[in-house]
Amino acid sequence: MNIESRFKTYSVDFVTDLTLANLINDETVYFVIDKNVYTLYESKWPVFRKERLYLLDALEQNKTMDIVLSICEKMTDIASKRNTCLVSIGGGIVQDITGFVANILYRGIKWLFFPSTLLAACDSCIGGKTSLNYKGFKNLLGTFYPPDEIKIYPEFFKTLSQKDFASGLGEVVKFNVMAGKNGIDNIEKNICKLIERDNPTITSFVRNSLEFKKSFIEEDEFDKGKRILLNYANTFGHAFEVSSNYGIPHGSAVALGMIVANTVSVNRGLLDSTFAKRIEDVCKKILPVRFDAQWFDKDIIITAVKKDKKQVNDTIRAILLHDDLSLDMYTDIEEREIVSALEKLQTVLP
């Protein structure tokens, strides 16, 4: 699959091995790898040179400018400069940090990305967004800078924790909901196989998710029009990440955000409650068993919604779903609607 970007045409390939030996032997290549992934797969890889390897604790609190600058400092020590190639292996946090580095170092260097999580593979690996957290709020700093190549190695998904795997399923479900009635039918039919990590089913859904997203990002790369619709559920999802201090991973927060957004739609008469219930039932199957009640403090959530980078003034904006399963941006969401939806959410969670 090739993605057309204003920066470059970049490729997405599914691979059966990590093919790192040639990269490790290349004097211009620098690696940033999720520390956990490195430990899990160390015995399968050639030996990395320490001076060209940065092991990153892939924690949300590390998505900061300080970490970006520490990687830049290490990379400036190697002999190559603008011909340096950055290879990053990890999930969305590693992608955000290393994409930012690749963009700003020497005004832009070559970048290869191996997504190690289902969440990154089915969603964030394409589209070119890089984001850092700032002053406690998610993704307030960012750029657009896609990798030159994306290599998806499905074997990585087998070693994901249940929490991280379920997070990836949150985005898979979202894309199928956005795809309309056939998408909802498809996710209902296959959700059990996905939960069981059936490899052909997972690979098929990852590929379909990327194909679905491709049309949005090629038409509206810089998030000014159609691509904004991909933020369905994200406005509320990001707020749940903040309110839980990132105890709720991104994809699971998006699943919660779908339930909240759909409740607002139902209460406005935009969406039939039957469709909302079908989506809710699928989301509940992929959510963690228990949540901390403190994570649903309405004041913290509303404050986080208002701080979300998609807001443009004092009104609250969110993408809502209609009866025909189309999506539109609404700029007049009221706090009382969010509070009502949060109260409904807490009645359906385990």
PDB file of N, CA and C in Angstrom, residues 202-295:
ATOM      1  N   ILE A 202      -7.066 -10.669  12.388  1.00  0.00           N
ATOM      2  CA  ILE A 202      -6.415  -9.429  12.800  1.00  0.00           C
ATOM      3  C   ILE A 202      -5.758  -8.737  11.601  1.00  0.00           C
ATOM      4  N   THR A 203      -5.000  -9.489  10.808  1.00  0.00           N
ATOM      5  CA  THR A 203      -4.314  -8.915   9.658  1.00  0.00           C
ATOM      6  C   THR A 203      -5.305  -8.294   8.686  1.00  0.00           C
ATOM      7  N   SER A 204      -6.416  -8.985   8.452  1.00  0.00           N
ATOM      8  CA  SER A 204      -7.448  -8.477   7.551  1.00  0.00           C
ATOM      9  C   SER A 204      -8.032  -7.156   8.053  1.00  0.00           C
ATOM     10  N   PHE A 205      -8.314  -7.083   9.357  1.00  0.00           N
ATOM     11  CA  PHE A 205      -8.904  -5.865   9.910  1.00  0.00           C
ATOM     12  C   PHE A 205      -7.898  -4.724   9.955  1.00  0.00           C
ATOM     13  N   VAL A 206      -6.629  -5.022  10.203  1.00  0.00           N
ATOM     14  CA  VAL A 206      -5.604  -3.972  10.165  1.00  0.00           C
ATOM     15  C   VAL A 206      -5.517  -3.391   8.760  1.00  0.00           C
ATOM     16  N   ARG A 207      -5.468  -4.262   7.773  1.00  0.00           N
ATOM     17  CA  ARG A 207      -5.376  -3.802   6.390  1.00  0.00           C
ATOM     18  C   ARG A 207      -6.609  -2.970   6.010  1.00  0.00           C
ATOM     19  N   ASN A 208      -7.785  -3.457   6.380  1.00  0.00           N
ATOM     20  CA  ASN A 208      -9.016  -2.731   6.061  1.00  0.00           C
ATOM     21  C   ASN A 208      -9.076  -1.375   6.758  1.00  0.00           C
ATOM     22  N   SER A 209      -8.599  -1.325   8.012  1.00  0.00           N
ATOM     23  CA  SER A 209      -8.591  -0.060   8.751  1.00  0.00           C
ATOM     24  C   SER A 209      -7.703   0.961   8.065  1.00  0.00           C
ATOM     25  N   LEU A 210      -6.528   0.517   7.608  1.00  0.00           N
ATOM     26  CA  LEU A 210      -5.607   1.428   6.940  1.00  0.00           C
ATOM     27  C   LEU A 210      -6.163   1.893   5.589  1.00  0.00           C
ATOM     28  N   GLU A 211      -6.802   0.977   4.866  1.00  0.00           N
ATOM     29  CA  GLU A 211      -7.418   1.357   3.588  1.00  0.00           C
ATOM     30  C   GLU A 211      -8.526   2.379   3.814  1.00  0.00           C
ATOM     31  N   PHE A 212      -9.298   2.207   4.886  1.00  0.00           N
ATOM     32  CA  PHE A 212     -10.367   3.148   5.197  1.00  0.00           C
ATOM     33  C   PHE A 212      -9.785   4.525   5.526  1.00  0.00           C
ATOM     34  N   LYS A 213      -8.762   4.547   6.360  1.00  0.00           N
ATOM     35  CA  LYS A 213      -8.165   5.813   6.768  1.00  0.00           C
ATOM     36  C   LYS A 213      -7.438   6.493   5.612  1.00  0.00           C
ATOM     37  N   LYS A 214      -6.865   5.723   4.700  1.00  0.00           N
ATOM     38  CA  LYS A 214      -6.080   6.251   3.580  1.00  0.00           C
ATOM     39  C   LYS A 214      -6.861   7.294   2.782  1.00  0.00           C
ATOM     40  N   SER A 215      -8.144   7.037   2.524  1.00  0.00           N
ATOM     41  CA  SER A 215      -8.922   7.965   1.705  1.00  0.00           C
ATOM     42  C   SER A 215      -9.080   9.318   2.398  1.00  0.00           C
ATOM     43  N   PHE A 216      -9.161   9.305   3.728  1.00  0.00           N
ATOM     44  CA  PHE A 216      -9.301  10.557   4.485  1.00  0.00           C
ATOM     45  C   PHE A 216      -8.020  11.365   4.460  1.00  0.00           C
ATOM     46  N   ILE A 217      -6.886  10.710   4.708  1.00  0.00           N
ATOM     47  CA  ILE A 217      -5.644  11.458   4.859  1.00  0.00           C
ATOM     48  C   ILE A 217      -5.077  11.908   3.516  1.00  0.00           C
ATOM     49  N   GLU A 218      -5.381  11.174   2.446  1.00  0.00           N
ATOM     50  CA  GLU A 218      -4.903  11.629   1.144  1.00  0.00           C
ATOM     51  C   GLU A 218      -5.706  12.827   0.645  1.00  0.00           C
ATOM     52  N   GLU A 219      -6.989  12.869   0.980  1.00  0.00           N
ATOM     53  CA  GLU A 219      -7.827  13.998   0.573  1.00  0.00           C
ATOM     54  C   GLU A 219      -7.580  15.223   1.452  1.00  0.00           C
ATOM     55  N   ASP A 220      -7.291  15.005   2.727  1.00  0.00           N
ATOM     56  CA  ASP A 220      -7.209  16.124   3.685  1.00  0.00           C
ATOM     57  C   ASP A 220      -6.075  15.857   4.668  1.00  0.00           C
ATOM     58  N   GLU A 221      -4.855  15.941   4.173  1.00  0.00           N
ATOM     59  CA  GLU A 221      -3.692  15.543   4.974  1.00  0.00           C
ATOM     60  C   GLU A 221      -3.545  16.364   6.246  1.00  0.00           C
ATOM     61  N   PHE A 222      -3.879  17.647   6.187  1.00  0.00           N
ATOM     62  CA  PHE A 222      -3.582  18.529   7.304  1.00  0.00           C
ATOM     63  C   PHE A 222      -4.792  18.832   8.182  1.00  0.00           C
ATOM     64  N   ASP A 223      -5.808  17.965   8.122  1.00  0.00           N
ATOM     65  CA  ASP A 223      -6.878  17.998   9.128  1.00  0.00           C
ATOM     66  C   ASP A 223      -7.706  19.281   9.075  1.00  0.00           C
ATOM     67  N   LYS A 224      -8.029  19.730   7.882  1.00  0.00           N
ATOM     68  CA  LYS A 224      -8.815  20.955   7.748  1.00  0.00           C
ATOM     69  C   LYS A 224     -10.251  20.685   7.285  1.00  0.00           C
ATOM     70  N   GLY A 225     -10.523  19.476   6.804  1.00  0.00           N
ATOM     71  CA  GLY A 225     -11.841  19.176   6.265  1.00  0.00           C
ATOM     72  C   GLY A 225     -12.293  17.768   6.627  1.00  0.00           C
ATOM     73  N   LYS A 226     -12.314  16.884   5.639  1.00  0.00           N
ATOM     74  CA  LYS A 226     -12.845  15.528   5.820  1.00  0.00           C
ATOM     75  C   LYS A 226     -12.149  14.765   6.934  1.00  0.00           C
ATOM     76  N   ARG A 227     -10.842  14.946   7.062  1.00  0.00           N
ATOM     77  CA  ARG A 227     -10.090  14.161   8.050  1.00  0.00           C
ATOM     78  C   ARG A 227     -10.549  14.441   9.479  1.00  0.00           C
ATOM     79  N   ILE A 228     -11.124  15.607   9.707  1.00  0.00           N
ATOM     80  CA  ILE A 228     -11.613  15.947  11.045  1.00  0.00           C
ATOM     81  C   ILE A 228     -12.616  14.903  11.541  1.00  0.00           C
ATOM     82  N   LEU A 229     -13.336  14.270  10.598  1.00  0.00           N
ATOM     83  CA  LEU A 229     -14.329  13.266  10.987  1.00  0.00           C
ATOM     84  C   LEU A 229     -13.684  12.068  11.688  1.00  0.00           C
ATOM     85  N   LEU A 230     -12.390  11.831  11.437  1.00  0.00           N
ATOM     86  CA  LEU A 230     -11.699  10.731  12.114  1.00  0.00           C
ATOM     87  C   LEU A 230     -11.586  10.971  13.614  1.00  0.00           C
ATOM     88  N   ASN A 231     -11.898  12.196  14.057  1.00  0.00           N
ATOM     89  CA  ASN A 231     -11.863  12.497  15.494  1.00  0.00           C
ATOM     90  C   ASN A 231     -13.148  12.067  16.203  1.00  0.00           C
ATOM     91  N   TYR A 232     -14.044  11.386  15.480  1.00  0.00           N
ATOM     92  CA  TYR A 232     -15.216  10.808  16.132  1.00  0.00           C
ATOM     93  C   TYR A 232     -14.770  10.002  17.353  1.00  0.00           C
ATOM     94  N   ALA A 233     -15.334  10.323  18.511  1.00  0.00           N
ATOM     95  CA  ALA A 233     -15.040   9.660  19.794  1.00  0.00           C
ATOM     96  C   ALA A 233     -13.748  10.135  20.443  1.00  0.00           C
ATOM     97  N   ASN A 234     -12.848  10.774  19.680  1.00  0.00           N
ATOM     98  CA  ASN A 234     -11.546  11.136  20.243  1.00  0.00           C
ATOM     99  C   ASN A 234     -11.622  12.307  21.221  1.00  0.00           C
ATOM    100  N   THR A 235     -12.519  13.259  20.960  1.00  0.00           N
ATOM    101  CA  THR A 235     -12.641  14.399  21.878  1.00  0.00           C
ATOM    102  C   THR A 235     -12.911  13.913  23.298  1.00  0.00           C
ATOM    103  N   PHE A 236     -13.858  12.995  23.443  1.00  0.00           N
ATOM    104  CA  PHE A 236     -14.176  12.457  24.767  1.00  0.00           C
ATOM    105  C   PHE A 236     -13.133  11.424  25.197  1.00  0.00           C
ATOM    106  N   GLY A 237     -12.612  10.671  24.237  1.00  0.00           N
ATOM    107  CA  GLY A 237     -11.596   9.676  24.569  1.00  0.00           C
ATOM    108  C   GLY A 237     -10.351  10.296  25.165  1.00  0.00           C
ATOM    109  N   HIS A 238      -9.869  11.394  24.563  1.00  0.00           N
ATOM    110  CA  HIS A 238      -8.687  12.067  25.111  1.00  0.00           C
ATOM    111  C   HIS A 238      -8.954  12.577  26.528  1.00  0.00           C
ATOM    112  N   ALA A 239     -10.185  13.006  26.771  1.00  0.00           N
ATOM    113  CA  ALA A 239     -10.532  13.486  28.119  1.00  0.00           C
ATOM    114  C   ALA A 239     -10.452  12.359  29.141  1.00  0.00           C
ATOM    115  N   PHE A 240     -10.856  11.153  28.754  1.00  0.00           N
ATOM    116  CA  PHE A 240     -10.748  10.002  29.661  1.00  0.00           C
ATOM    117  C   PHE A 240      -9.290   9.646  29.930  1.00  0.00           C
ATOM    118  N   GLU A 241      -8.445   9.802  28.941  1.00  0.00           N
ATOM    119  CA  GLU A 241      -7.023   9.560  29.170  1.00  0.00           C
ATOM    120  C   GLU A 241      -6.485  10.536  30.214  1.00  0.00           C
ATOM    121  N   VAL A 242      -6.853  11.805  30.080  1.00  0.00           N
ATOM    122  CA  VAL A 242      -6.381  12.819  31.022  1.00  0.00           C
ATOM    123  C   VAL A 242      -6.949  12.574  32.416  1.00  0.00           C
ATOM    124  N   SER A 243      -8.261  12.300  32.500  1.00  0.00           N
ATOM    125  CA  SER A 243      -8.906  12.146  33.807  1.00  0.00           C
ATOM    126  C   SER A 243      -8.383  10.927  34.560  1.00  0.00           C
ATOM    127  N   SER A 244      -7.894   9.931  33.837  1.00  0.00           N
ATOM    128  CA  SER A 244      -7.358   8.718  34.468  1.00  0.00           C
ATOM    129  C   SER A 244      -5.847   8.773  34.608  1.00  0.00           C
ATOM    130  N   ASN A 245      -5.256   9.941  34.282  1.00  0.00           N
ATOM    131  CA  ASN A 245      -3.792  10.071  34.263  1.00  0.00           C
ATOM    132  C   ASN A 245      -3.190   8.976  33.391  1.00  0.00           C
ATOM    133  N   TYR A 246      -3.856   8.717  32.271  1.00  0.00           N
ATOM    134  CA  TYR A 246      -3.464   7.741  31.259  1.00  0.00           C
ATOM    135  C   TYR A 246      -3.534   6.301  31.771  1.00  0.00           C
ATOM    136  N   GLY A 247      -4.313   6.091  32.842  1.00  0.00           N
ATOM    137  CA  GLY A 247      -4.587   4.722  33.281  1.00  0.00           C
ATOM    138  C   GLY A 247      -5.462   3.991  32.281  1.00  0.00           C
ATOM    139  N   ILE A 248      -6.277   4.746  31.544  1.00  0.00           N
ATOM    140  CA  ILE A 248      -7.070   4.176  30.464  1.00  0.00           C
ATOM    141  C   ILE A 248      -6.281   4.381  29.175  1.00  0.00           C
ATOM    142  N   PRO A 249      -5.860   3.310  28.490  1.00  0.00           N
ATOM    143  CA  PRO A 249      -5.084   3.477  27.257  1.00  0.00           C
ATOM    144  C   PRO A 249      -5.940   4.066  26.141  1.00  0.00           C
ATOM    145  N   HIS A 250      -5.269   4.602  25.130  1.00  0.00           N
ATOM    146  CA  HIS A 250      -5.942   5.405  24.114  1.00  0.00           C
ATOM    147  C   HIS A 250      -7.134   4.697  23.454  1.00  0.00           C
ATOM    148  N   GLY A 251      -6.928   3.480  22.955  1.00  0.00           N
ATOM    149  CA  GLY A 251      -8.009   2.803  22.239  1.00  0.00           C
ATOM    150  C   GLY A 251      -9.196   2.486  23.122  1.00  0.00           C
ATOM    151  N   SER A 252      -8.944   2.137  24.366  1.00  0.00           N
ATOM    152  CA  SER A 252     -10.041   1.889  25.302  1.00  0.00           C
ATOM    153  C   SER A 252     -10.769   3.180  25.625  1.00  0.00           C
ATOM    154  N   ALA A 253     -10.010   4.273  25.721  1.00  0.00           N
ATOM    155  CA  ALA A 253     -10.633   5.580  25.944  1.00  0.00           C
ATOM    156  C   ALA A 253     -11.499   5.975  24.755  1.00  0.00           C
ATOM    157  N   VAL A 254     -11.064   5.626  23.548  1.00  0.00           N
ATOM    158  CA  VAL A 254     -11.864   5.896  22.348  1.00  0.00           C
ATOM    159  C   VAL A 254     -13.154   5.085  22.383  1.00  0.00           C
ATOM    160  N   ALA A 255     -13.081   3.833  22.840  1.00  0.00           N
ATOM    161  CA  ALA A 255     -14.299   3.030  22.956  1.00  0.00           C
ATOM    162  C   ALA A 255     -15.281   3.679  23.927  1.00  0.00           C
ATOM    163  N   LEU A 256     -14.773   4.168  25.050  1.00  0.00           N
ATOM    164  CA  LEU A 256     -15.627   4.913  25.985  1.00  0.00           C
ATOM    165  C   LEU A 256     -16.164   6.177  25.325  1.00  0.00           C
ATOM    166  N   GLY A 257     -15.301   6.838  24.548  1.00  0.00           N
ATOM    167  CA  GLY A 257     -15.709   8.056  23.857  1.00  0.00           C
ATOM    168  C   GLY A 257     -16.815   7.811  22.852  1.00  0.00           C
ATOM    169  N   MET A 258     -16.799   6.646  22.204  1.00  0.00           N
ATOM    170  CA  MET A 258     -17.887   6.298  21.285  1.00  0.00           C
ATOM    171  C   MET A 258     -19.212   6.210  22.012  1.00  0.00           C
ATOM    172  N   ILE A 259     -19.202   5.572  23.179  1.00  0.00           N
ATOM    173  CA  ILE A 259     -20.439   5.431  23.944  1.00  0.00           C
ATOM    174  C   ILE A 259     -20.965   6.801  24.350  1.00  0.00           C
ATOM    175  N   VAL A 260     -20.063   7.685  24.812  1.00  0.00           N
ATOM    176  CA  VAL A 260     -20.472   9.024  25.219  1.00  0.00           C
ATOM    177  C   VAL A 260     -20.997   9.815  24.027  1.00  0.00           C
ATOM    178  N   ALA A 261     -20.248   9.829  22.915  1.00  0.00           N
ATOM    179  CA  ALA A 261     -20.669  10.582  21.724  1.00  0.00           C
ATOM    180  C   ALA A 261     -22.025  10.082  21.219  1.00  0.00           C
ATOM    181  N   ASN A 262     -22.197   8.761  21.215  1.00  0.00           N
ATOM    182  CA  ASN A 262     -23.455   8.210  20.714  1.00  0.00           C
ATOM    183  C   ASN A 262     -24.622   8.525  21.645  1.00  0.00           C
ATOM    184  N   THR A 263     -24.357   8.604  22.938  1.00  0.00           N
ATOM    185  CA  THR A 263     -25.416   8.985  23.885  1.00  0.00           C
ATOM    186  C   THR A 263     -25.863  10.421  23.625  1.00  0.00           C
ATOM    187  N   VAL A 264     -24.891  11.305  23.359  1.00  0.00           N
ATOM    188  CA  VAL A 264     -25.246  12.682  23.008  1.00  0.00           C
ATOM    189  C   VAL A 264     -26.090  12.687  21.729  1.00  0.00           C
ATOM    190  N   SER A 265     -25.696  11.875  20.740  1.00  0.00           N
ATOM    191  CA  SER A 265     -26.459  11.800  19.484  1.00  0.00           C
ATOM    192  C   SER A 265     -27.881  11.314  19.717  1.00  0.00           C
ATOM    193  N   VAL A 266     -28.023  10.255  20.537  1.00  0.00           N
ATOM    194  CA  VAL A 266     -29.352   9.718  20.828  1.00  0.00           C
ATOM    195  C   VAL A 266     -30.204  10.774  21.532  1.00  0.00           C
ATOM    196  N   ASN A 267     -29.627  11.440  22.511  1.00  0.00           N
ATOM    197  CA  ASN A 267     -30.380  12.445  23.269  1.00  0.00           C
ATOM    198  C   ASN A 267     -30.786  13.636  22.406  1.00  0.00           C
ATOM    199  N   ARG A 268     -30.022  13.882  21.332  1.00  0.00           N
ATOM    200  CA  ARG A 268     -30.376  14.967  20.409  1.00  0.00           C
ATOM    201  C   ARG A 268     -31.343  14.510  19.317  1.00  0.00           C
ATOM    202  N   GLY A 269     -31.662  13.229  19.300  1.00  0.00           N
ATOM    203  CA  GLY A 269     -32.541  12.712  18.261  1.00  0.00           C
ATOM    204  C   GLY A 269     -31.856  12.487  16.933  1.00  0.00           C
ATOM    205  N   LEU A 270     -30.516  12.428  16.942  1.00  0.00           N
ATOM    206  CA  LEU A 270     -29.760  12.234  15.707  1.00  0.00           C
ATOM    207  C   LEU A 270     -29.563  10.765  15.370  1.00  0.00           C
ATOM    208  N   LEU A 271     -29.533   9.921  16.387  1.00  0.00           N
ATOM    209  CA  LEU A 271     -29.170   8.513  16.216  1.00  0.00           C
ATOM    210  C   LEU A 271     -30.176   7.621  16.919  1.00  0.00           C
ATOM    211  N   ASP A 272     -30.592   6.573  16.233  1.00  0.00           N
ATOM    212  CA  ASP A 272     -31.526   5.616  16.818  1.00  0.00           C
ATOM    213  C   ASP A 272     -30.837   4.860  17.951  1.00  0.00           C
ATOM    214  N   SER A 273     -31.534   4.681  19.038  1.00  0.00           N
ATOM    215  CA  SER A 273     -30.941   4.022  20.206  1.00  0.00           C
ATOM    216  C   SER A 273     -30.545   2.571  19.919  1.00  0.00           C
ATOM    217  N   THR A 274     -31.193   1.956  18.909  1.00  0.00           N
ATOM    218  CA  THR A 274     -30.853   0.570  18.564  1.00  0.00           C
ATOM    219  C   THR A 274     -29.429   0.480  18.035  1.00  0.00           C
ATOM    220  N   PHE A 275     -29.056   1.398  17.130  1.00  0.00           N
ATOM    221  CA  PHE A 275     -27.685   1.416  16.626  1.00  0.00           C
ATOM    222  C   PHE A 275     -26.703   1.736  17.744  1.00  0.00           C
ATOM    223  N   ALA A 276     -27.058   2.689  18.587  1.00  0.00           N
ATOM    224  CA  ALA A 276     -26.180   3.054  19.696  1.00  0.00           C
ATOM    225  C   ALA A 276     -25.943   1.855  20.605  1.00  0.00           C
ATOM    226  N   LYS A 277     -26.983   1.062  20.853  1.00  0.00           N
ATOM    227  CA  LYS A 277     -26.857  -0.117  21.725  1.00  0.00           C
ATOM    228  C   LYS A 277     -25.968  -1.174  21.079  1.00  0.00           C
ATOM    229  N   ARG A 278     -26.076  -1.357  19.768  1.00  0.00           N
ATOM    230  CA  ARG A 278     -25.219  -2.333  19.081  1.00  0.00           C
ATOM    231  C   ARG A 278     -23.747  -1.944  19.219  1.00  0.00           C
ATOM    232  N   ILE A 279     -23.459  -0.665  19.026  1.00  0.00           N
ATOM    233  CA  ILE A 279     -22.077  -0.191  19.149  1.00  0.00           C
ATOM    234  C   ILE A 279     -21.607  -0.316  20.589  1.00  0.00           C
ATOM    235  N   GLU A 280     -22.478   0.046  21.524  1.00  0.00           N
ATOM    236  CA  GLU A 280     -22.147  -0.059  22.948  1.00  0.00           C
ATOM    237  C   GLU A 280     -21.805  -1.496  23.323  1.00  0.00           C
ATOM    238  N   ASP A 281     -22.579  -2.455  22.818  1.00  0.00           N
ATOM    239  CA  ASP A 281     -22.353  -3.864  23.162  1.00  0.00           C
ATOM    240  C   ASP A 281     -20.996  -4.348  22.656  1.00  0.00           C
ATOM    241  N   VAL A 282     -20.612  -3.935  21.454  1.00  0.00           N
ATOM    242  CA  VAL A 282     -19.298  -4.314  20.931  1.00  0.00           C
ATOM    243  C   VAL A 282     -18.194  -3.670  21.765  1.00  0.00           C
ATOM    244  N   CYS A 283     -18.371  -2.392  22.084  1.00  0.00           N
ATOM    245  CA  CYS A 283     -17.356  -1.690  22.876  1.00  0.00           C
ATOM    246  C   CYS A 283     -17.164  -2.339  24.242  1.00  0.00           C
ATOM    247  N   LYS A 284     -18.246  -2.741  24.871  1.00  0.00           N
ATOM    248  CA  LYS A 284     -18.155  -3.355  26.199  1.00  0.00           C
ATOM    249  C   LYS A 284     -17.340  -4.650  26.156  1.00  0.00           C
ATOM    250  N   LYS A 285     -17.381  -5.360  25.033  1.00  0.00           N
ATOM    251  CA  LYS A 285     -16.641  -6.618  24.928  1.00  0.00           C
ATOM    252  C   LYS A 285     -15.134  -6.412  24.905  1.00  0.00           C
ATOM    253  N   ILE A 286     -14.692  -5.223  24.524  1.00  0.00           N
ATOM    254  CA  ILE A 286     -13.247  -5.008  24.404  1.00  0.00           C
ATOM    255  C   ILE A 286     -12.698  -4.096  25.500  1.00  0.00           C
ATOM    256  N   LEU A 287     -13.554  -3.690  26.436  1.00  0.00           N
ATOM    257  CA  LEU A 287     -13.096  -2.822  27.510  1.00  0.00           C
ATOM    258  C   LEU A 287     -12.553  -3.643  28.672  1.00  0.00           C
ATOM    259  N   PRO A 288     -11.604  -3.080  29.435  1.00  0.00           N
ATOM    260  CA  PRO A 288     -11.125  -3.753  30.640  1.00  0.00           C
ATOM    261  C   PRO A 288     -12.273  -4.042  31.597  1.00  0.00           C
ATOM    262  N   VAL A 289     -12.081  -4.985  32.482  1.00  0.00           N
ATOM    263  CA  VAL A 289     -13.162  -5.438  33.354  1.00  0.00           C
ATOM    264  C   VAL A 289     -13.589  -4.355  34.332  1.00  0.00           C
ATOM    265  N   ARG A 290     -12.615  -3.600  34.875  1.00  0.00           N
ATOM    266  CA  ARG A 290     -12.964  -2.644  35.921  1.00  0.00           C
ATOM    267  C   ARG A 290     -12.316  -1.294  35.665  1.00  0.00           C
ATOM    268  N   PHE A 291     -13.005  -0.260  36.099  1.00  0.00           N
ATOM    269  CA  PHE A 291     -12.490   1.096  36.034  1.00  0.00           C
ATOM    270  C   PHE A 291     -12.540   1.709  37.421  1.00  0.00           C
ATOM    271  N   ASP A 292     -11.663   2.671  37.654  1.00  0.00           N
ATOM    272  CA  ASP A 292     -11.659   3.413  38.906  1.00  0.00           C
ATOM    273  C   ASP A 292     -12.700   4.523  38.799  1.00  0.00           C
ATOM    274  N   ALA A 293     -13.609   4.588  39.747  1.00  0.00           N
ATOM    275  CA  ALA A 293     -14.680   5.591  39.710  1.00  0.00           C
ATOM    276  C   ALA A 293     -14.145   7.017  39.652  1.00  0.00           C
ATOM    277  N   GLN A 294     -12.952   7.231  40.230  1.00  0.00           N
ATOM    278  CA  GLN A 294     -12.374   8.580  40.231  1.00  0.00           C
ATOM    279  C   GLN A 294     -12.026   9.064  38.826  1.00  0.00           C
ATOM    280  N   TRP A 295     -11.883   8.133  37.882  1.00  0.00           N
ATOM    281  CA  TRP A 295     -11.514   8.502  36.524  1.00  0.00           C
ATOM    282  C   TRP A 295     -12.657   9.191  35.774  1.00  0.00           C
TER     283      TRP A 295
END
